[in-house]
Amino acid sequence: MLPALLVLALIAVVLAAPVVLRAARVRRAAGRARVTRPGEDLAALDYDPGRERRAEQRARQLLRSCVNEEEWEMYRDLGFIRVAGSGQQRRGAAARRRAADRAAAPPDPADIPPYAYLLYPHKPVVAFVPADGRLLSEYCVEFPDLTGVGRSRLPASDDVLAKWMALTSDESRVIGQANMHLVGRQLDPARVRRDLWRLAEWERRRAGSQEARRA
Amino acid sequence: MKPGYGEVLISEGDPRVREDEERLIAEFRRQLDEGMWAAVPTSTPGSGRRQALMVHDYSDVPPEAERVIFFPRAAGG
């Protein structure tokens, strides 16, 4: 009887060994991850949805106070902002005067910038040609907080504002810092084209309602 | 701008008052030393166009500026 029980116990140990070893390996790997990435654990413990929501509300207010009315409404309605490339600024003074003089008139081709950017929160900046909607490239850029531990991502609207400030003030610097790829690495080109179509529709409706208000 | 908090007021004062200005300069330098970028939102009269002006030194801040926004510097994503 005893030898039979011993044999059964031995078989049970042999069968259970792989399961026990696998569990031990998983636990050891988790322990290593805890040791090597303490900031992530702190971030997870530090995460407060209420605080994040309040931060995003403050960020939206700040964004609204910095960009112009059109850009704010674009972000509010569409979730992104379009910024003209600096080619517009170089030849800009005369074009801006013309634009101010005839704000209600249809856009003159001379006022259309040679290229522009779409700024999405926490996604790459997309460069495109406004005249024909051709997608040029995507610039992967982020604004990580290097000063403290814990969360390192800005609220969504702050991320857009950081991109907006960096591009409108020092375009070559921020583009120089970014990793450039063809469109499609992180963003779906079909989705970007759909966003450009949404933007065109939005501008058409907005121009129509502004004209109606004036009449 | 601070992750998890959004806009945080760092310091405020009247730059025409010497003590205030010294405090603002010290805070400006501290933020830049921590690796932040500083920008001042500006607008072009008449066109409605707005943009930002990157400032690298306190003396670059336009006298009429109401605020300077510090944000983490850009890095390749």
PDB file of C-alpha atoms in Angstrom:
ATOM      1  CA  MET A   1       0.000   0.000   0.000  1.00  0.00           C
ATOM      2  CA  LEU A   2       2.714   2.473   1.019  1.00  0.00           C
ATOM      3  CA  PRO A   3       4.807   1.997  -2.152  1.00  0.00           C
ATOM      4  CA  ALA A   4       1.696   2.593  -4.253  1.00  0.00           C
ATOM      5  CA  LEU A   5       1.008   5.848  -2.411  1.00  0.00           C
ATOM      6  CA  LEU A   6       4.628   6.922  -2.838  1.00  0.00           C
ATOM      7  CA  VAL A   7       4.435   6.240  -6.580  1.00  0.00           C
ATOM      8  CA  LEU A   8       1.201   8.224  -6.836  1.00  0.00           C
ATOM      9  CA  ALA A   9       2.757  11.138  -4.908  1.00  0.00           C
ATOM     10  CA  LEU A  10       5.810  11.033  -7.205  1.00  0.00           C
ATOM     11  CA  ILE A  11       3.581  11.126 -10.299  1.00  0.00           C
ATOM     12  CA  ALA A  12       1.629  14.080  -8.844  1.00  0.00           C
ATOM     13  CA  VAL A  13       4.872  15.971  -8.169  1.00  0.00           C
ATOM     14  CA  VAL A  14       6.143  15.328 -11.702  1.00  0.00           C
ATOM     15  CA  LEU A  15       2.844  16.459 -13.243  1.00  0.00           C
ATOM     16  CA  ALA A  16       2.615  19.590 -11.084  1.00  0.00           C
ATOM     17  CA  ALA A  17       6.247  20.616 -11.564  1.00  0.00           C
ATOM     18  CA  PRO A  18       5.802  22.506 -14.901  1.00  0.00           C
ATOM     19  CA  VAL A  19       2.823  24.460 -13.520  1.00  0.00           C
ATOM     20  CA  VAL A  20       4.711  25.414 -10.355  1.00  0.00           C
ATOM     21  CA  LEU A  21       7.825  26.373 -12.332  1.00  0.00           C
ATOM     22  CA  ARG A  22       5.799  28.534 -14.735  1.00  0.00           C
ATOM     23  CA  ALA A  23       4.081  30.331 -11.840  1.00  0.00           C
ATOM     24  CA  ALA A  24       7.444  30.955 -10.177  1.00  0.00           C
ATOM     25  CA  ARG A  25       8.874  32.346 -13.442  1.00  0.00           C
ATOM     26  CA  VAL A  26       5.919  34.722 -13.895  1.00  0.00           C
ATOM     27  CA  ARG A  27       6.237  35.929 -10.298  1.00  0.00           C
ATOM     28  CA  ARG A  28       9.989  36.485 -10.720  1.00  0.00           C
ATOM     29  CA  ALA A  29       9.438  38.448 -13.956  1.00  0.00           C
ATOM     30  CA  ALA A  30       6.811  40.625 -12.267  1.00  0.00           C
ATOM     31  CA  GLY A  31       9.213  41.287  -9.423  1.00  0.00           C
ATOM     32  CA  ARG A  32      11.921  42.296 -11.905  1.00  0.00           C
ATOM     33  CA  ALA A  33       9.525  44.660 -13.639  1.00  0.00           C
ATOM     34  CA  ARG A  34       8.711  46.251 -10.294  1.00  0.00           C
ATOM     35  CA  VAL A  35      12.383  46.767  -9.596  1.00  0.00           C
ATOM     36  CA  THR A  36      13.248  48.208 -12.996  1.00  0.00           C
ATOM     37  CA  ARG A  37      10.229  50.491 -13.491  1.00  0.00           C
ATOM     38  CA  PRO A  38       9.332  51.990 -10.107  1.00  0.00           C
ATOM     39  CA  GLY A  39       7.927  55.143 -11.726  1.00  0.00           C
ATOM     40  CA  GLU A  40       5.177  53.174 -13.463  1.00  0.00           C
ATOM     41  CA  ASP A  41       3.979  51.647 -10.233  1.00  0.00           C
ATOM     42  CA  LEU A  42       4.057  55.036  -8.572  1.00  0.00           C
ATOM     43  CA  ALA A  43       2.150  56.435 -11.517  1.00  0.00           C
ATOM     44  CA  ALA A  44      -0.462  53.702 -11.233  1.00  0.00           C
ATOM     45  CA  LEU A  45      -0.857  54.319  -7.506  1.00  0.00           C
ATOM     46  CA  ASP A  46      -0.809  58.063  -8.083  1.00  0.00           C
ATOM     47  CA  TYR A  47      -3.573  58.020 -10.721  1.00  0.00           C
ATOM     48  CA  ASP A  48      -6.634  59.984  -9.657  1.00  0.00           C
ATOM     49  CA  PRO A  49      -9.390  60.218 -12.315  1.00  0.00           C
ATOM     50  CA  GLY A  50     -10.976  63.253 -10.643  1.00  0.00           C
ATOM     51  CA  ARG A  51      -7.721  65.148 -10.596  1.00  0.00           C
ATOM     52  CA  GLU A  52      -7.037  64.214 -14.225  1.00  0.00           C
ATOM     53  CA  ARG A  53     -10.484  65.501 -15.217  1.00  0.00           C
ATOM     54  CA  ARG A  54      -9.937  68.782 -13.383  1.00  0.00           C
ATOM     55  CA  ALA A  55      -6.498  69.075 -15.000  1.00  0.00           C
ATOM     56  CA  GLU A  56      -8.056  68.597 -18.430  1.00  0.00           C
ATOM     57  CA  GLN A  57     -10.693  71.246 -17.686  1.00  0.00           C
ATOM     58  CA  ARG A  58      -7.977  73.716 -16.678  1.00  0.00           C
ATOM     59  CA  ALA A  59      -5.975  72.776 -19.762  1.00  0.00           C
ATOM     60  CA  ARG A  60      -8.980  73.474 -22.007  1.00  0.00           C
ATOM     61  CA  GLN A  61      -9.397  76.914 -20.436  1.00  0.00           C
ATOM     62  CA  LEU A  62      -5.720  77.676 -20.957  1.00  0.00           C
ATOM     63  CA  LEU A  63      -5.854  76.508 -24.570  1.00  0.00           C
ATOM     64  CA  ARG A  64      -8.929  78.620 -25.209  1.00  0.00           C
ATOM     65  CA  SER A  65      -7.218  81.704 -23.793  1.00  0.00           C
ATOM     66  CA  CYS A  66      -4.189  81.269 -26.081  1.00  0.00           C
ATOM     67  CA  VAL A  67      -5.514  80.292 -29.520  1.00  0.00           C
ATOM     68  CA  ASN A  68      -7.915  82.344 -31.611  1.00  0.00           C
ATOM     69  CA  GLU A  69     -11.673  81.784 -31.743  1.00  0.00           C
ATOM     70  CA  GLU A  70     -11.582  79.714 -34.932  1.00  0.00           C
ATOM     71  CA  GLU A  71      -8.865  77.405 -33.615  1.00  0.00           C
ATOM     72  CA  TRP A  72     -10.666  76.942 -30.317  1.00  0.00           C
ATOM     73  CA  GLU A  73     -13.960  76.078 -32.017  1.00  0.00           C
ATOM     74  CA  MET A  74     -12.098  73.714 -34.350  1.00  0.00           C
ATOM     75  CA  TYR A  75     -10.620  71.877 -31.377  1.00  0.00           C
ATOM     76  CA  ARG A  76     -13.912  71.855 -29.493  1.00  0.00           C
ATOM     77  CA  ASP A  77     -15.889  70.530 -32.462  1.00  0.00           C
ATOM     78  CA  LEU A  78     -13.376  68.344 -34.289  1.00  0.00           C
ATOM     79  CA  GLY A  79     -10.757  67.406 -31.694  1.00  0.00           C
ATOM     80  CA  PHE A  80      -7.748  68.850 -33.517  1.00  0.00           C
ATOM     81  CA  ILE A  81      -6.278  72.186 -34.592  1.00  0.00           C
ATOM     82  CA  ARG A  82      -4.868  73.166 -37.963  1.00  0.00           C
ATOM     83  CA  VAL A  83      -1.787  75.394 -37.952  1.00  0.00           C
ATOM     84  CA  ALA A  84      -0.329  76.960 -41.085  1.00  0.00           C
ATOM     85  CA  GLY A  85       3.292  76.207 -41.894  1.00  0.00           C
ATOM     86  CA  SER A  86       5.745  79.064 -41.582  1.00  0.00           C
ATOM     87  CA  GLY A  87       5.718  79.572 -45.351  1.00  0.00           C
ATOM     88  CA  GLN A  88       2.534  81.534 -44.631  1.00  0.00           C
ATOM     89  CA  GLN A  89       4.333  83.771 -42.151  1.00  0.00           C
ATOM     90  CA  ARG A  90       7.218  84.571 -44.453  1.00  0.00           C
ATOM     91  CA  ARG A  91       5.007  86.056 -47.103  1.00  0.00           C
ATOM     92  CA  GLY A  92       2.405  86.883 -44.506  1.00  0.00           C
ATOM     93  CA  ALA A  93       1.979  90.581 -43.762  1.00  0.00           C
ATOM     94  CA  ALA A  94       0.271  91.441 -47.032  1.00  0.00           C
ATOM     95  CA  ALA A  95      -1.804  88.268 -46.996  1.00  0.00           C
ATOM     96  CA  ARG A  96      -2.931  88.918 -43.418  1.00  0.00           C
ATOM     97  CA  ARG A  97      -3.949  92.482 -44.290  1.00  0.00           C
ATOM     98  CA  ARG A  98      -5.961  91.176 -47.222  1.00  0.00           C
ATOM     99  CA  ALA A  99      -7.553  88.576 -44.990  1.00  0.00           C
ATOM    100  CA  ALA A 100      -8.540  91.192 -42.440  1.00  0.00           C
ATOM    101  CA  ASP A 101     -10.033  93.389 -45.152  1.00  0.00           C
ATOM    102  CA  ARG A 102     -12.267  90.713 -46.602  1.00  0.00           C
ATOM    103  CA  ALA A 103     -12.931  88.217 -43.897  1.00  0.00           C
ATOM    104  CA  ALA A 104     -16.290  87.330 -45.418  1.00  0.00           C
ATOM    105  CA  ALA A 105     -15.005  86.730 -48.925  1.00  0.00           C
ATOM    106  CA  PRO A 106     -14.217  83.217 -50.168  1.00  0.00           C
ATOM    107  CA  PRO A 107     -10.589  82.231 -49.593  1.00  0.00           C
ATOM    108  CA  ASP A 108      -8.159  83.524 -52.163  1.00  0.00           C
ATOM    109  CA  PRO A 109      -5.741  80.800 -53.371  1.00  0.00           C
ATOM    110  CA  ALA A 110      -2.912  83.214 -52.530  1.00  0.00           C
ATOM    111  CA  ASP A 111      -3.953  83.060 -48.854  1.00  0.00           C
ATOM    112  CA  ILE A 112      -3.794  79.287 -48.657  1.00  0.00           C
ATOM    113  CA  PRO A 113      -0.528  78.262 -47.005  1.00  0.00           C
ATOM    114  CA  PRO A 114       1.730  75.903 -48.980  1.00  0.00           C
ATOM    115  CA  TYR A 115       1.546  73.391 -46.152  1.00  0.00           C
ATOM    116  CA  ALA A 116      -0.080  73.102 -42.757  1.00  0.00           C
ATOM    117  CA  TYR A 117      -0.208  70.829 -39.743  1.00  0.00           C
ATOM    118  CA  LEU A 118      -2.945  68.996 -37.903  1.00  0.00           C
ATOM    119  CA  LEU A 119      -2.376  68.898 -34.158  1.00  0.00           C
ATOM    120  CA  TYR A 120      -3.991  65.979 -32.331  1.00  0.00           C
ATOM    121  CA  PRO A 121      -3.687  65.359 -28.595  1.00  0.00           C
ATOM    122  CA  HIS A 122      -1.078  62.705 -27.807  1.00  0.00           C
ATOM    123  CA  LYS A 123      -0.713  61.751 -31.457  1.00  0.00           C
ATOM    124  CA  PRO A 124       1.822  62.710 -34.109  1.00  0.00           C
ATOM    125  CA  VAL A 125       1.610  66.062 -35.875  1.00  0.00           C
ATOM    126  CA  VAL A 126       0.511  65.566 -39.489  1.00  0.00           C
ATOM    127  CA  ALA A 127       1.829  67.795 -42.277  1.00  0.00           C
ATOM    128  CA  PHE A 128      -0.367  68.177 -45.344  1.00  0.00           C
ATOM    129  CA  VAL A 129      -0.962  70.379 -48.396  1.00  0.00           C
ATOM    130  CA  PRO A 130      -4.172  72.386 -47.839  1.00  0.00           C
ATOM    131  CA  ALA A 131      -4.622  73.081 -51.557  1.00  0.00           C
ATOM    132  CA  ASP A 132      -5.129  69.435 -52.526  1.00  0.00           C
ATOM    133  CA  GLY A 133      -5.283  67.578 -49.190  1.00  0.00           C
ATOM    134  CA  ARG A 134      -2.105  65.600 -49.895  1.00  0.00           C
ATOM    135  CA  LEU A 135      -0.615  64.070 -46.742  1.00  0.00           C
ATOM    136  CA  LEU A 136       3.110  64.757 -46.430  1.00  0.00           C
ATOM    137  CA  SER A 137       4.444  63.195 -43.248  1.00  0.00           C
ATOM    138  CA  GLU A 138       3.829  62.643 -39.576  1.00  0.00           C
ATOM    139  CA  TYR A 139       6.076  64.052 -36.888  1.00  0.00           C
ATOM    140  CA  CYS A 140       6.186  62.086 -33.678  1.00  0.00           C
ATOM    141  CA  VAL A 141       6.756  64.562 -30.887  1.00  0.00           C
ATOM    142  CA  GLU A 142       5.911  64.522 -27.208  1.00  0.00           C
ATOM    143  CA  PHE A 143       6.425  66.770 -24.221  1.00  0.00           C
ATOM    144  CA  PRO A 144       7.483  64.498 -21.376  1.00  0.00           C
ATOM    145  CA  ASP A 145       7.778  65.868 -17.858  1.00  0.00           C
ATOM    146  CA  LEU A 146      11.374  65.244 -16.833  1.00  0.00           C
ATOM    147  CA  THR A 147      11.216  66.957 -13.462  1.00  0.00           C
ATOM    148  CA  GLY A 148       9.381  64.486 -11.273  1.00  0.00           C
ATOM    149  CA  VAL A 149       8.274  60.911 -10.779  1.00  0.00           C
ATOM    150  CA  GLY A 150       4.843  59.543 -11.494  1.00  0.00           C
ATOM    151  CA  ARG A 151       2.706  60.674 -14.389  1.00  0.00           C
ATOM    152  CA  SER A 152       4.642  62.179 -17.272  1.00  0.00           C
ATOM    153  CA  ARG A 153       1.831  62.866 -19.762  1.00  0.00           C
ATOM    154  CA  LEU A 154       0.312  66.305 -20.037  1.00  0.00           C
ATOM    155  CA  PRO A 155      -3.481  66.611 -20.156  1.00  0.00           C
ATOM    156  CA  ALA A 156      -4.740  66.254 -23.752  1.00  0.00           C
ATOM    157  CA  SER A 157      -5.461  69.960 -24.259  1.00  0.00           C
ATOM    158  CA  ASP A 158      -2.077  70.942 -22.779  1.00  0.00           C
ATOM    159  CA  ASP A 159      -0.408  68.578 -25.231  1.00  0.00           C
ATOM    160  CA  VAL A 160      -2.180  70.343 -28.122  1.00  0.00           C
ATOM    161  CA  LEU A 161      -1.281  73.753 -26.697  1.00  0.00           C
ATOM    162  CA  ALA A 162       2.367  72.740 -26.303  1.00  0.00           C
ATOM    163  CA  LYS A 163       2.432  71.670 -29.958  1.00  0.00           C
ATOM    164  CA  TRP A 164       0.673  74.861 -31.003  1.00  0.00           C
ATOM    165  CA  MET A 165       3.093  77.083 -29.057  1.00  0.00           C
ATOM    166  CA  ALA A 166       6.139  75.212 -30.265  1.00  0.00           C
ATOM    167  CA  LEU A 167       5.038  75.244 -33.925  1.00  0.00           C
ATOM    168  CA  THR A 168       3.874  78.850 -34.059  1.00  0.00           C
ATOM    169  CA  SER A 169       6.969  80.149 -32.286  1.00  0.00           C
ATOM    170  CA  ASP A 170       9.818  77.961 -33.464  1.00  0.00           C
ATOM    171  CA  GLU A 171       8.619  75.545 -36.121  1.00  0.00           C
ATOM    172  CA  SER A 172      12.053  74.418 -37.310  1.00  0.00           C
ATOM    173  CA  ARG A 173      13.158  73.621 -33.759  1.00  0.00           C
ATOM    174  CA  VAL A 174      10.196  71.416 -32.896  1.00  0.00           C
ATOM    175  CA  ILE A 175      10.231  69.716 -36.287  1.00  0.00           C
ATOM    176  CA  GLY A 176      13.946  69.135 -35.823  1.00  0.00           C
ATOM    177  CA  GLN A 177      13.264  67.396 -32.483  1.00  0.00           C
ATOM    178  CA  ALA A 178      10.505  65.198 -33.877  1.00  0.00           C
ATOM    179  CA  ASN A 179      10.869  61.794 -35.486  1.00  0.00           C
ATOM    180  CA  MET A 180       9.554  62.047 -39.023  1.00  0.00           C
ATOM    181  CA  HIS A 181       7.754  59.188 -40.740  1.00  0.00           C
ATOM    182  CA  LEU A 182       5.486  58.745 -43.708  1.00  0.00           C
ATOM    183  CA  VAL A 183       1.838  59.067 -42.733  1.00  0.00           C
ATOM    184  CA  GLY A 184       0.566  55.673 -41.658  1.00  0.00           C
ATOM    185  CA  ARG A 185       3.104  54.691 -39.038  1.00  0.00           C
ATOM    186  CA  GLN A 186       0.913  55.735 -36.103  1.00  0.00           C
ATOM    187  CA  LEU A 187      -2.066  57.419 -37.709  1.00  0.00           C
ATOM    188  CA  ASP A 188      -4.431  55.817 -40.172  1.00  0.00           C
ATOM    189  CA  PRO A 189      -4.171  57.871 -43.416  1.00  0.00           C
ATOM    190  CA  ALA A 190      -7.848  57.197 -44.151  1.00  0.00           C
ATOM    191  CA  ARG A 191      -8.790  58.693 -40.812  1.00  0.00           C
ATOM    192  CA  VAL A 192      -6.626  61.780 -41.439  1.00  0.00           C
ATOM    193  CA  ARG A 193      -8.230  62.249 -44.872  1.00  0.00           C
ATOM    194  CA  ARG A 194     -11.634  61.930 -43.245  1.00  0.00           C
ATOM    195  CA  ASP A 195     -10.591  64.579 -40.707  1.00  0.00           C
ATOM    196  CA  LEU A 196      -9.563  66.899 -43.551  1.00  0.00           C
ATOM    197  CA  TRP A 197     -12.964  66.366 -45.123  1.00  0.00           C
ATOM    198  CA  ARG A 198     -14.647  67.036 -41.752  1.00  0.00           C
ATOM    199  CA  LEU A 199     -12.559  70.206 -41.452  1.00  0.00           C
ATOM    200  CA  ALA A 200     -13.623  71.415 -44.914  1.00  0.00           C
ATOM    201  CA  GLU A 201     -17.291  70.742 -44.075  1.00  0.00           C
ATOM    202  CA  TRP A 202     -16.937  72.453 -40.715  1.00  0.00           C
ATOM    203  CA  GLU A 203     -15.377  75.541 -42.341  1.00  0.00           C
ATOM    204  CA  ARG A 204     -18.134  75.663 -44.938  1.00  0.00           C
ATOM    205  CA  ARG A 205     -20.854  75.497 -42.269  1.00  0.00           C
ATOM    206  CA  ARG A 206     -19.057  78.040 -40.082  1.00  0.00           C
ATOM    207  CA  ALA A 207     -18.652  80.496 -42.972  1.00  0.00           C
ATOM    208  CA  GLY A 208     -22.347  80.047 -43.790  1.00  0.00           C
ATOM    209  CA  SER A 209     -23.508  80.714 -40.248  1.00  0.00           C
ATOM    210  CA  GLN A 210     -21.206  83.759 -39.938  1.00  0.00           C
ATOM    211  CA  GLU A 211     -22.649  85.161 -43.164  1.00  0.00           C
ATOM    212  CA  ALA A 212     -26.183  84.557 -41.880  1.00  0.00           C
ATOM    213  CA  ARG A 213     -25.361  86.375 -38.641  1.00  0.00           C
ATOM    214  CA  ARG A 214     -24.052  89.373 -40.577  1.00  0.00           C
ATOM    215  CA  ALA A 215     -27.112  89.557 -42.851  1.00  0.00           C
TER     216      ALA A 215
ATOM    217  CA  MET B   1       1.852  72.955 -17.581  1.00  0.00           C
ATOM    218  CA  LYS B   2       2.217  69.949 -15.349  1.00  0.00           C
ATOM    219  CA  PRO B   3       1.186  66.358 -15.964  1.00  0.00           C
ATOM    220  CA  GLY B   4      -1.749  65.448 -13.768  1.00  0.00           C
ATOM    221  CA  TYR B   5      -2.455  69.069 -12.849  1.00  0.00           C
ATOM    222  CA  GLY B   6      -2.673  71.134 -16.030  1.00  0.00           C
ATOM    223  CA  GLU B   7      -2.053  74.808 -15.457  1.00  0.00           C
ATOM    224  CA  VAL B   8      -0.218  75.599 -12.219  1.00  0.00           C
ATOM    225  CA  LEU B   9       0.546  79.160 -11.157  1.00  0.00           C
ATOM    226  CA  ILE B  10       4.256  79.316 -10.379  1.00  0.00           C
ATOM    227  CA  SER B  11       4.726  82.957  -9.542  1.00  0.00           C
ATOM    228  CA  GLU B  12       3.093  86.295 -10.164  1.00  0.00           C
ATOM    229  CA  GLY B  13       3.999  89.893  -9.640  1.00  0.00           C
ATOM    230  CA  ASP B  14       4.419  93.299 -11.180  1.00  0.00           C
ATOM    231  CA  PRO B  15       7.689  93.403 -13.145  1.00  0.00           C
ATOM    232  CA  ARG B  16       7.875  97.146 -12.533  1.00  0.00           C
ATOM    233  CA  VAL B  17       8.333  96.470  -8.815  1.00  0.00           C
ATOM    234  CA  ARG B  18      11.943  95.512  -8.156  1.00  0.00           C
ATOM    235  CA  GLU B  19      11.268  92.756  -5.602  1.00  0.00           C
ATOM    236  CA  ASP B  20       8.609  91.190  -7.797  1.00  0.00           C
ATOM    237  CA  GLU B  21      10.860  91.322 -10.820  1.00  0.00           C
ATOM    238  CA  GLU B  22      13.722  89.615  -8.972  1.00  0.00           C
ATOM    239  CA  ARG B  23      11.376  86.836  -7.910  1.00  0.00           C
ATOM    240  CA  LEU B  24      10.019  86.458 -11.449  1.00  0.00           C
ATOM    241  CA  ILE B  25      13.534  86.317 -12.905  1.00  0.00           C
ATOM    242  CA  ALA B  26      14.620  83.698 -10.360  1.00  0.00           C
ATOM    243  CA  GLU B  27      11.579  81.541 -11.120  1.00  0.00           C
ATOM    244  CA  PHE B  28      12.047  81.992 -14.857  1.00  0.00           C
ATOM    245  CA  ARG B  29      15.645  80.766 -14.613  1.00  0.00           C
ATOM    246  CA  ARG B  30      14.691  77.873 -12.362  1.00  0.00           C
ATOM    247  CA  GLN B  31      12.091  76.655 -14.845  1.00  0.00           C
ATOM    248  CA  LEU B  32      14.525  76.852 -17.765  1.00  0.00           C
ATOM    249  CA  ASP B  33      17.207  75.103 -15.698  1.00  0.00           C
ATOM    250  CA  GLU B  34      14.737  72.279 -15.100  1.00  0.00           C
ATOM    251  CA  GLY B  35      14.532  71.842 -18.856  1.00  0.00           C
ATOM    252  CA  MET B  36      11.263  73.619 -19.564  1.00  0.00           C
ATOM    253  CA  TRP B  37      10.551  75.796 -22.568  1.00  0.00           C
ATOM    254  CA  ALA B  38       8.964  79.214 -22.084  1.00  0.00           C
ATOM    255  CA  ALA B  39       6.518  80.870 -24.453  1.00  0.00           C
ATOM    256  CA  VAL B  40       4.389  83.994 -24.473  1.00  0.00           C
ATOM    257  CA  PRO B  41       1.065  83.898 -26.352  1.00  0.00           C
ATOM    258  CA  THR B  42       0.764  86.903 -28.664  1.00  0.00           C
ATOM    259  CA  SER B  43      -1.772  88.209 -31.138  1.00  0.00           C
ATOM    260  CA  THR B  44      -1.490  90.200 -34.348  1.00  0.00           C
ATOM    261  CA  PRO B  45      -3.807  93.211 -34.168  1.00  0.00           C
ATOM    262  CA  GLY B  46      -6.392  93.331 -36.938  1.00  0.00           C
ATOM    263  CA  SER B  47      -5.984  89.805 -38.279  1.00  0.00           C
ATOM    264  CA  GLY B  48      -7.212  87.791 -35.321  1.00  0.00           C
ATOM    265  CA  ARG B  49      -4.180  85.591 -35.780  1.00  0.00           C
ATOM    266  CA  ARG B  50      -2.546  84.325 -32.625  1.00  0.00           C
ATOM    267  CA  GLN B  51       0.794  82.694 -32.134  1.00  0.00           C
ATOM    268  CA  ALA B  52       3.410  82.122 -29.477  1.00  0.00           C
ATOM    269  CA  LEU B  53       6.789  83.689 -28.951  1.00  0.00           C
ATOM    270  CA  MET B  54       9.457  81.393 -27.554  1.00  0.00           C
ATOM    271  CA  VAL B  55      11.575  83.198 -24.951  1.00  0.00           C
ATOM    272  CA  HIS B  56      15.012  82.021 -23.947  1.00  0.00           C
ATOM    273  CA  ASP B  57      15.833  84.790 -21.514  1.00  0.00           C
ATOM    274  CA  TYR B  58      13.775  86.927 -19.161  1.00  0.00           C
ATOM    275  CA  SER B  59      14.771  90.023 -21.148  1.00  0.00           C
ATOM    276  CA  ASP B  60      13.067  88.484 -24.222  1.00  0.00           C
ATOM    277  CA  VAL B  61       9.655  88.665 -22.526  1.00  0.00           C
ATOM    278  CA  PRO B  62       7.671  91.497 -24.162  1.00  0.00           C
ATOM    279  CA  PRO B  63       6.892  94.257 -21.640  1.00  0.00           C
ATOM    280  CA  GLU B  64       3.174  93.998 -22.385  1.00  0.00           C
ATOM    281  CA  ALA B  65       3.092  90.210 -21.788  1.00  0.00           C
ATOM    282  CA  GLU B  66       0.592  89.161 -19.152  1.00  0.00           C
ATOM    283  CA  ARG B  67       1.973  85.665 -18.671  1.00  0.00           C
ATOM    284  CA  VAL B  68       4.728  83.288 -19.587  1.00  0.00           C
ATOM    285  CA  ILE B  69       3.793  79.646 -20.061  1.00  0.00           C
ATOM    286  CA  PHE B  70       6.364  76.980 -19.225  1.00  0.00           C
ATOM    287  CA  PHE B  71       5.980  73.588 -20.794  1.00  0.00           C
ATOM    288  CA  PRO B  72       8.142  70.484 -21.126  1.00  0.00           C
ATOM    289  CA  ARG B  73      10.526  70.629 -24.059  1.00  0.00           C
ATOM    290  CA  ALA B  74       9.752  68.619 -27.165  1.00  0.00           C
ATOM    291  CA  ALA B  75      11.277  65.204 -27.688  1.00  0.00           C
ATOM    292  CA  GLY B  76      10.938  62.702 -30.491  1.00  0.00           C
ATOM    293  CA  GLY B  77       8.044  60.369 -29.783  1.00  0.00           C
TER     294      GLY B  77
END
